């Protein structure tokens, strides 16, 4: 039986692939695992049926037989562990790829999320104008370090891995801010991720949800 994931019935990003079901879809496409999607309205995400799957009432979740997971990092790690293609076989190379998944989620993503909060949730506060440059500089510092480590390589550790998938997914959130353009090697890195056939299939699938919702199809 195919796994089922959850996604927004109407994504606030208007199908730009920024909601976190996108990274799970991408991982499933990379390993060639077909999947089902259960679409949820915001209200349904806070109801007991969904809270039983996700204690924080969010998407994505992942159901496979009697296994239910939440947290995109854990879901992608599970997919990468169960299928070939997203983690190297060599134990040390595998550990390094997993390290990059953690780096994406716990070092690179937090300042990027801070930027969204500073702009969209705190933008009307009296101190917002002072805070925004500080938040942006924290992102720049992190990207400078990441770009130094990537150097001229295509991917972070040899071949494309779940570490790259997660890092690209995290960096994509920055595209609209213009900050990514300040780091040409990282822009090219993200573009390489977006050019992967699996990424394109996942992107098209989540966009189709938004298109259908907005045209009433
Ligand atoms: N740590 C969790 C994970 O990685 O799975 C975080 C999950 C999460 O933040 N889910 C969001 C959610 O369910 C959707 S992806 N939010 C509803 C809620 O908390 O009530 C985050 C997201 C939302 C919208 C945009 N956007 O519009 O651009 C981008 C990303």
Coordinates of C-alpha atoms and ligand atoms in Angstrom, one line a residue:
X1 CA 0.0 0.0 0.0
X2 CA 1.3 3.5 -0.8
X3 CA 2.0 5.9 2.0
X4 CA -0.3 8.8 2.5
X5 CA 0.9 12.3 3.3
X6 CA -1.0 15.4 4.3
X7 CA -0.9 18.8 2.7
X8 CA -2.7 22.1 2.7
X9 CA -6.0 22.1 0.8
X10 CA -5.3 25.7 0.0
X11 CA -1.6 26.5 0.5
X12 CA -0.9 30.1 1.6
X13 CA 2.1 30.1 -0.7
X14 CA -0.2 29.8 -3.7
X15 CA 1.5 26.7 -5.0
X16 CA 5.1 28.0 -4.9
X17 CA 6.3 24.8 -3.2
X18 CA 7.2 26.4 0.1
X19 CA 5.0 24.4 2.4
X20 CA 6.7 21.4 3.9
X21 CA 4.8 18.7 2.1
X22 CA 6.9 19.7 -0.9
X23 CA 10.1 18.3 0.5
X24 CA 8.4 15.1 1.4
X25 CA 6.9 14.8 -2.0
X26 CA 10.3 15.5 -3.5
X27 CA 11.9 12.7 -1.4
X28 CA 9.2 10.2 -2.4
X29 CA 9.7 11.2 -6.1
X30 CA 13.5 10.8 -5.8
X31 CA 13.1 7.2 -4.6
X32 CA 10.3 6.4 -6.9
X33 CA 7.7 5.7 -4.2
X34 CA 4.1 6.5 -5.3
X35 CA 2.1 8.2 -2.6
X36 CA -1.4 9.4 -1.8
X37 CA -2.2 12.9 -0.5
X38 CA -4.9 13.9 2.0
X39 CA -5.7 17.6 1.7
X40 CA -6.6 19.4 4.9
X41 CA -8.3 22.8 5.5
X42 CA -6.8 24.8 8.4
X43 CA -9.7 24.0 10.7
X44 CA -9.3 20.2 10.1
X45 CA -5.7 20.4 11.1
X46 CA -6.7 21.4 14.6
X47 CA -9.4 18.7 15.0
X48 CA -8.9 15.6 17.1
X49 CA -8.6 13.3 14.1
X50 CA -5.5 15.2 12.8
X51 CA -4.1 16.0 16.2
X52 CA -3.9 12.2 16.8
X53 CA -1.5 12.1 13.9
X54 CA 0.3 15.4 14.5
X55 CA 0.4 16.7 18.1
X56 CA 1.0 20.3 16.9
X57 CA -1.8 20.3 14.3
X58 CA 0.4 20.8 11.3
X59 CA 1.2 19.3 7.9
X60 CA 2.9 17.2 6.7
X61 CA 2.2 13.8 8.2
X62 CA 3.1 10.4 6.8
X63 CA 1.1 7.2 7.2
X64 CA 2.3 3.9 6.1
X65 CA 0.5 0.8 7.5
X66 CA 0.5 1.2 11.2
X67 CA 3.3 3.8 11.2
X68 CA 2.4 7.5 11.5
X69 CA 5.1 10.1 11.4
X70 CA 5.2 13.9 11.7
X71 CA 8.1 16.4 11.2
X72 CA 9.4 16.7 7.7
X73 CA 13.0 15.8 8.8
X74 CA 11.9 12.6 10.4
X75 CA 9.7 11.6 7.5
X76 CA 12.5 12.2 4.9
X77 CA 15.0 10.3 7.1
X78 CA 12.5 7.4 7.2
X79 CA 12.1 7.5 3.4
X80 CA 15.8 7.7 2.9
X81 CA 16.5 4.8 5.2
X82 CA 13.9 2.5 3.6
X83 CA 14.8 3.2 -0.1
X84 CA 18.0 3.4 -2.1
X85 CA 19.0 6.7 -3.6
X86 CA 19.0 9.4 -0.9
X87 CA 21.7 8.2 1.5
X88 CA 25.1 6.7 0.6
X89 CA 25.8 3.1 1.7
X90 CA 29.2 3.8 3.1
X91 CA 28.6 4.3 6.9
X92 CA 30.8 7.5 7.2
X93 CA 29.4 9.1 4.0
X94 CA 25.9 8.2 5.2
X95 CA 26.6 9.9 8.6
X96 CA 27.9 13.0 6.9
X97 CA 24.8 13.2 4.6
X98 CA 22.5 12.8 7.7
X99 CA 24.6 15.6 9.4
X100 CA 23.6 17.9 6.5
X101 CA 20.0 17.1 7.1
X102 CA 20.3 18.3 10.7
X103 CA 22.4 21.3 9.7
X104 CA 19.7 22.3 7.2
X105 CA 17.0 22.0 9.9
X106 CA 18.7 23.2 13.0
X107 CA 21.3 25.7 11.8
X108 CA 20.2 27.1 8.5
X109 CA 16.4 27.0 8.7
X110 CA 15.9 28.9 12.0
X111 CA 17.3 32.3 10.9
X112 CA 15.3 31.9 7.6
X113 CA 12.1 31.3 9.6
X114 CA 13.0 34.3 11.8
X115 CA 12.9 36.5 8.6
X116 CA 9.3 35.3 7.8
X117 CA 8.2 36.1 11.4
X118 CA 10.0 39.5 11.4
X119 CA 8.3 40.4 8.1
X120 CA 4.8 38.9 8.3
X121 CA 4.0 38.5 12.0
X122 CA 6.0 41.4 13.6
X123 CA 6.2 43.8 10.6
X124 CA 3.9 46.2 12.3
X125 CA 5.7 46.4 15.6
X126 CA 7.5 49.7 16.5
X127 CA 10.9 47.9 16.6
X128 CA 10.4 45.9 13.4
X129 CA 12.6 48.3 11.4
X130 CA 15.5 47.8 13.8
X131 CA 15.1 44.0 14.0
X132 CA 14.9 43.2 10.3
X133 CA 18.6 44.1 9.3
X134 CA 19.8 42.0 12.3
X135 CA 17.8 39.0 11.2
X136 CA 19.0 39.4 7.6
X137 CA 22.6 39.6 8.7
X138 CA 22.3 36.4 10.7
X139 CA 21.1 34.7 7.5
X140 CA 24.0 36.2 5.5
X141 CA 26.5 35.0 8.0
X142 CA 25.1 31.5 7.8
X143 CA 25.0 31.5 4.0
X144 CA 28.5 32.8 3.7
X145 CA 29.7 29.8 5.8
X146 CA 27.6 27.3 3.8
X147 CA 28.8 28.7 0.5
X148 CA 32.4 28.5 1.7
X149 CA 31.9 24.8 2.5
X150 CA 30.1 24.0 -0.8
X151 CA 32.9 25.6 -2.8
X152 CA 32.8 24.5 -6.4
X153 CA 31.1 21.2 -5.7
X154 CA 27.7 20.4 -7.1
X155 CA 26.5 18.8 -3.8
X156 CA 27.5 19.0 -0.1
X157 CA 29.0 15.5 0.2
X158 CA 29.7 13.8 -3.1
X159 CA 26.5 12.7 -4.8
X160 CA 23.1 14.3 -4.2
X161 CA 21.7 13.1 -0.9
X162 CA 18.9 13.7 1.5
X163 CA 21.2 16.3 3.0
X164 CA 21.1 18.3 -0.2
X165 CA 17.3 17.8 -0.6
X166 CA 16.8 19.3 2.8
X167 CA 19.2 22.1 2.4
X168 CA 17.8 23.1 -1.0
X169 CA 14.2 22.9 0.4
X170 CA 15.3 25.2 3.3
X171 CA 17.1 27.7 1.0
X172 CA 14.2 27.9 -1.4
X173 CA 12.3 29.9 1.2
X174 CA 14.8 32.7 0.7
X175 CA 14.3 33.2 -3.0
X176 CA 11.8 36.0 -2.8
X177 CA 13.9 38.0 -0.3
X178 CA 16.8 38.5 -2.8
X179 CA 19.3 37.3 -0.2
X180 CA 20.0 34.1 -2.0
X181 CA 21.1 36.1 -5.1
X182 CA 23.9 37.6 -3.0
X183 CA 25.5 34.1 -3.0
X184 CA 25.8 33.0 -6.6
X185 CA 27.1 29.5 -5.8
X186 CA 24.2 28.8 -3.5
X187 CA 21.7 30.2 -6.1
X188 CA 23.3 27.7 -8.6
X189 CA 23.1 24.9 -6.0
X190 CA 19.4 25.6 -5.4
X191 CA 18.8 25.7 -9.2
X192 CA 20.5 22.3 -9.5
X193 CA 18.0 20.9 -7.0
X194 CA 15.1 22.5 -8.8
X195 CA 16.3 21.1 -12.1
X196 CA 16.1 17.5 -10.8
X197 CA 13.2 15.6 -12.5
X198 CA 12.0 14.4 -9.1
X199 CA 11.8 18.0 -7.9
X200 CA 9.8 19.0 -10.9
X201 CA 7.3 16.2 -10.5
X202 CA 6.8 17.0 -6.9
X203 CA 6.5 20.7 -7.6
X204 CA 3.9 20.1 -10.4
X205 CA 1.9 17.9 -8.1
X206 CA 1.6 20.5 -5.3
X207 CA 0.9 23.2 -7.8
X208 CA -1.9 21.2 -9.3
X209 CA -3.6 21.2 -5.9
X210 CA -3.5 25.0 -5.7
X211 CA -4.6 25.4 -9.3
X212 CA -7.6 23.0 -8.8
X213 CA -8.6 24.9 -5.6
X214 CA -8.4 28.3 -7.2
X215 CA -10.3 27.3 -10.4
X216 CA -12.8 25.2 -8.5
X217 CA -11.8 22.2 -10.8
Ligands
LIG1 N1 8.9 21.3 12.0 C1 7.7 21.0 11.2 C2 8.1 20.1 10.0 O1 9.3 20.3 9.5 O2 7.4 19.3 9.5 C3 7.0 22.2 10.8 C4 5.7 22.0 10.1 C5 5.0 23.3 9.7 O3 5.5 24.4 10.0 N2 3.9 23.1 9.0 C6 3.2 24.2 8.5 C7 1.7 24.2 9.1 O4 1.1 23.2 9.2 C8 3.1 24.2 7.0 S1 4.7 24.3 6.3 N3 1.2 25.4 9.5 C9 -0.1 25.5 10.0 C10 -0.1 25.7 11.4 O5 0.9 25.6 12.1 O6 -1.3 25.9 11.9 C11 5.2 26.0 6.7 C12 4.9 27.0 5.7 C13 3.6 27.6 5.6 C14 3.4 28.5 4.6 C15 4.3 28.9 3.8 N4 4.1 29.9 2.8 O7 3.0 30.4 2.7 O8 5.0 30.4 2.1 C16 5.6 28.3 3.8 C17 5.8 27.4 4.8

